[in-house]
C-alpha positions as a Python dict, from the first residue, in 0.01 Angstrom:
ca = {
    (1, 'M'): (0, 0, 0),
    (2, 'T'): (86, 343, -142),
    (3, 'E'): (447, 380, -257),
    (4, 'I'): (638, 709, -226),
    (5, 'L'): (853, 865, -497),
    (6, 'T'): (1051, 1174, -398),
    (7, 'G'): (1231, 1452, -585),
    (8, 'Q'): (1212, 1309, -937),
    (9, 'T'): (1149, 1471, -1275),
    (10, 'I'): (864, 1269, -1420),
    (11, 'G'): (708, 1242, -1765),
    (12, 'R'): (431, 1036, -1920),
    (13, 'A'): (649, 727, -1978),
    (14, 'D'): (753, 727, -1612),
    (15, 'I'): (392, 759, -1494),
    (16, 'T'): (263, 481, -1719),
    (17, 'G'): (544, 260, -1592),
    (18, 'L'): (422, 314, -1236),
    (19, 'M'): (52, 268, -1304),
    (20, 'S'): (61, -111, -1282),
    (21, 'K'): (160, -81, -918),
    (22, 'A'): (-35, 64, -626),
    (23, 'P'): (-132, 435, -634),
    (24, 'F'): (179, 646, -580),
    (25, 'H'): (257, 931, -345),
    (26, 'L'): (467, 1181, -541),
    (27, 'E'): (655, 1420, -317),
    (28, 'G'): (860, 1716, -444),
    (29, 'C'): (845, 1587, -801),
    (30, 'D'): (868, 1794, -1121),
    (31, 'L'): (587, 1722, -1368),
    (32, 'D'): (595, 2058, -1547),
    (33, 'E'): (442, 2042, -1898),
    (34, 'A'): (407, 1663, -1879),
    (35, 'D'): (134, 1502, -2091),
    (36, 'L'): (-68, 1296, -1844),
    (37, 'S'): (-394, 1322, -2035),
    (38, 'K'): (-651, 1041, -2010),
    (39, 'L'): (-449, 833, -1764),
    (40, 'D'): (-601, 669, -1456),
    (41, 'L'): (-432, 824, -1152),
    (42, 'S'): (-716, 760, -910),
    (43, 'G'): (-602, 763, -549),
    (44, 'W'): (-261, 919, -617),
    (45, 'T'): (-113, 1190, -393),
    (46, 'F'): (73, 1496, -521),
    (47, 'E'): (262, 1672, -241),
    (48, 'R'): (484, 1977, -298),
    (49, 'C'): (501, 1889, -667),
    (50, 'S'): (541, 2127, -961),
    (51, 'M'): (280, 2078, -1236),
    (52, 'R'): (297, 2402, -1434),
    (53, 'H'): (119, 2369, -1770),
    (54, 'T'): (75, 1994, -1707),
    (55, 'D'): (-186, 1832, -1934),
    (56, 'L'): (-435, 1637, -1721),
    (57, 'S'): (-725, 1665, -1963),
    (58, 'G'): (-961, 1370, -1934),
    (59, 'T'): (-745, 1220, -1658),
    (60, 'R'): (-908, 1012, -1384),
    (61, 'L'): (-811, 1183, -1058),
    (62, 'A'): (-1084, 1054, -829),
    (63, 'R'): (-988, 1047, -460),
    (64, 'T'): (-654, 1213, -533),
    (65, 'V'): (-485, 1424, -266),
    (66, 'W'): (-309, 1749, -357),
    (67, 'R'): (-98, 1925, -93),
    (68, 'S'): (108, 2241, -146),
    (69, 'T'): (137, 2162, -517),
    (70, 'K'): (193, 2436, -776),
    (71, 'A'): (-12, 2376, -1090),
    (72, 'P'): (-73, 2715, -1255),
    (73, 'F'): (-211, 2690, -1610),
    (74, 'A'): (-263, 2315, -1568),
    (75, 'N'): (-514, 2167, -1812),
    (76, 'L'): (-776, 1969, -1618),
    (77, 'T'): (-1043, 1994, -1886),
    (78, 'G'): (-1287, 1705, -1851),
    (79, 'A'): (-1086, 1551, -1566),
    (80, 'D'): (-1258, 1339, -1300),
    (81, 'L'): (-1181, 1500, -962),
    (82, 'E'): (-1460, 1332, -769),
    (83, 'E'): (-1377, 1321, -395),
    (84, 'A'): (-1038, 1484, -458),
    (85, 'H'): (-888, 1684, -171),
    (86, 'V'): (-692, 1994, -277),
    (87, 'Q'): (-525, 2192, 1),
    (88, 'G'): (-273, 2477, -2),
    (89, 'C'): (-224, 2453, -377),
    (90, 'D'): (-173, 2699, -663),
    (91, 'L'): (-422, 2643, -947),
    (92, 'N'): (-406, 2996, -1085),
    (93, 'N'): (-541, 3013, -1442),
    (94, 'A'): (-596, 2636, -1449),
    (95, 'S'): (-867, 2501, -1678),
    (96, 'L'): (-1129, 2281, -1511),
    (97, 'R'): (-1382, 2312, -1792),
    (98, 'R'): (-1631, 2022, -1787),
    (99, 'A'): (-1442, 1866, -1494),
    (100, 'N'): (-1628, 1649, -1244),
    (101, 'I'): (-1577, 1809, -902),
    (102, 'G'): (-1848, 1613, -722),
    (103, 'S'): (-1767, 1584, -347),
    (104, 'A'): (-1424, 1741, -410),
    (105, 'K'): (-1280, 1972, -145),
    (106, 'F'): (-1072, 2281, -222),
    (107, 'V'): (-914, 2441, 86),
    (108, 'S'): (-673, 2737, 121),
    (109, 'T'): (-603, 2724, -251),
    (110, 'R'): (-532, 2997, -509),
    (111, 'M'): (-755, 2968, -818),
    (112, 'T'): (-732, 3322, -957),
    (113, 'G'): (-846, 3321, -1319),
    (114, 'A'): (-935, 2950, -1312),
    (115, 'D'): (-1193, 2834, -1565),
    (116, 'L'): (-1470, 2611, -1425),
    (117, 'H'): (-1714, 2664, -1710),
    (118, 'M'): (-1950, 2365, -1727),
    (119, 'A'): (-1784, 2195, -1428),
    (120, 'K'): (-2029, 1945, -1280),
    (121, 'G'): (-2098, 1752, -964),
    (122, 'M'): (-2264, 1803, -627),
    (123, 'G'): (-2142, 1824, -269),
    (124, 'F'): (-1815, 1999, -351),
    (125, 'T'): (-1657, 2236, -97),
    (126, 'F'): (-1464, 2561, -138),
    (127, 'E'): (-1308, 2703, 178),
    (128, 'E'): (-1062, 2995, 193),
    (129, 'V'): (-1018, 2987, -185),
    (130, 'L'): (-901, 3278, -400),
    (131, 'L'): (-1128, 3286, -707),
    (132, 'V'): (-1063, 3643, -821),
    (133, 'G'): (-1148, 3674, -1189),
    (134, 'A'): (-1237, 3305, -1213),
    (135, 'R'): (-1497, 3175, -1459),
    (136, 'L'): (-1779, 3002, -1270),
    (137, 'P'): (-2082, 3054, -1496),
    (138, 'G'): (-2379, 2832, -1414),
    (139, 'L'): (-2204, 2660, -1123),
    (140, 'S'): (-2441, 2549, -847),
    (141, 'F'): (-2354, 2651, -490),
    (142, 'R'): (-2711, 2579, -379),
    (143, 'K'): (-2744, 2535, -1),
    (144, 'E'): (-2365, 2531, 37),
    (145, 'K'): (-2179, 2709, 317),
    (146, 'L'): (-1909, 2920, 152),
    (147, 'L'): (-1630, 3025, 387),
    (148, 'R'): (-1389, 3304, 296),
    (149, 'L'): (-1417, 3282, -83),
    (150, 'D'): (-1285, 3580, -276),
    (151, 'M'): (-1491, 3588, -596),
    (152, 'A'): (-1420, 3952, -680),
    (153, 'Q'): (-1455, 4020, -1053),
    (154, 'A'): (-1544, 3657, -1114),
    (155, 'D'): (-1789, 3548, -1382),
    (156, 'L'): (-2084, 3417, -1180),
    (157, 'S'): (-2344, 3457, -1452),
    (158, 'K'): (-2634, 3215, -1402),
    (159, 'A'): (-2466, 3067, -1093),
    (160, 'D'): (-2704, 2920, -835),
    (161, 'F'): (-2657, 3051, -479),
    (162, 'R'): (-3011, 2973, -361),
    (163, 'G'): (-3011, 2891, 9),
    (164, 'A'): (-2634, 2934, 33),
    (165, 'V'): (-2459, 3101, 327),
    (166, 'L'): (-2162, 3325, 246),
    (167, 'E'): (-1927, 3400, 535),
    (168, 'G'): (-1627, 3628, 491),
    (169, 'S'): (-1668, 3604, 114),
    (170, 'S'): (-1648, 3867, -159),
    (171, 'L'): (-1872, 3928, -461),
    (172, 'R'): (-1715, 4267, -530),
    (173, 'E'): (-1755, 4371, -895),
    (174, 'A'): (-1850, 4015, -995),
    (175, 'N'): (-2061, 3945, -1303),
    (176, 'L'): (-2394, 3831, -1156),
    (177, 'D'): (-2604, 3838, -1472),
    (178, 'G'): (-2879, 3577, -1432),
    (179, 'A'): (-2745, 3448, -1098),
    (180, 'Q'): (-2995, 3326, -835),
    (181, 'F'): (-2976, 3421, -468),
    (182, 'A'): (-3325, 3345, -332),
    (183, 'G'): (-3296, 3239, 32),
    (184, 'A'): (-2921, 3308, 42),
    (185, 'D'): (-2767, 3465, 353),
    (186, 'L'): (-2529, 3735, 229),
    (187, 'R'): (-2478, 3917, 558),
    (188, 'G'): (-2118, 3799, 572),
    (189, 'A'): (-2035, 3893, 213),
    (190, 'D'): (-1865, 4195, 55),
    (191, 'L'): (-2113, 4330, -201),
    (192, 'G'): (-1916, 4642, -288),
    (193, 'G'): (-1894, 4769, -643),
    (194, 'L'): (-2212, 4599, -762),
    (195, 'K'): (-2424, 4783, -1014),
    (196, 'L'): (-2785, 4889, -974),
    (197, 'E'): (-2896, 4638, -1238),
    (198, 'D'): (-2753, 4361, -1017),
    (199, 'A'): (-3012, 4439, -748),
    (200, 'R'): (-3277, 4216, -906),
    (201, 'V'): (-3066, 3900, -864),
    (202, 'F'): (-3071, 3949, -486),
    (203, 'R'): (-3449, 3916, -468),
    (204, 'G'): (-3528, 3690, -172),
    (205, 'A'): (-3174, 3708, -29),
    (206, 'V'): (-3094, 3826, 323),
    (207, 'I'): (-2856, 4121, 364),
    (208, 'S'): (-2781, 4345, 662),
    (209, 'R'): (-2907, 4699, 706),
    (210, 'E'): (-2549, 4823, 676),
    (211, 'Q'): (-2502, 4641, 345),
    (212, 'A'): (-2827, 4786, 213),
    (213, 'E'): (-2714, 5138, 304),
    (214, 'Q'): (-2375, 5083, 137),
    (215, 'L'): (-2536, 4955, -182),
    (216, 'L'): (-2787, 5239, -199),
    (217, 'S'): (-2515, 5495, -133),
    (218, 'G'): (-2301, 5342, -408),
    (219, 'W'): (-2591, 5373, -648),
    (220, 'G'): (-2620, 5743, -572),
    (221, 'L'): (-2939, 5719, -366),
    (222, 'L'): (-2974, 5943, -60),
    (223, 'I'): (-3072, 5779, 269),
    (224, 'R'): (-3249, 6002, 520),
}
């Protein structure tokens, strides 16, 4: 049975002391700058916690639940977030480099400037997530349904969007060098600010007539 700990300031020694018991539900706890690297926190819940600059590199966080937790600049490099559920959180500028996000779900979460370079896993979900300026190179969104993702100015180089459906999402001024969009439905996406050289990556994608006219107009072409 999950035990609840509320309103405490917690460090590594406190966490390791709790690990022998059942997974904990931490509520309103302060873990700012704590070193929790390489611990096994699988199944834990972090609700309304503060985890600014917390080191979770290499930490096992499978099946964890994150609700309304503030973790800007957290270090999740190489962490295992398989089947984690992250909702209403602040992960601005967090590092998820080489993290396993397989079957993880990110909902209504701020991830501006987050670094997901070499993140791996399949079946993950992003819904209503702010990814402005985030680093997502090579990430595979293949055949995923992406709802209200703001990826403006994000690094999407070599990302795989083949067969994906983007609804209410933004690719404005994103870096799309080498990205793949064959079979993608982009009719619900904001494609503003894209450069003419980006046009080739959209080969095989579906866009609306209005989007096509906006792109051509932005590239200085006259439509008659």
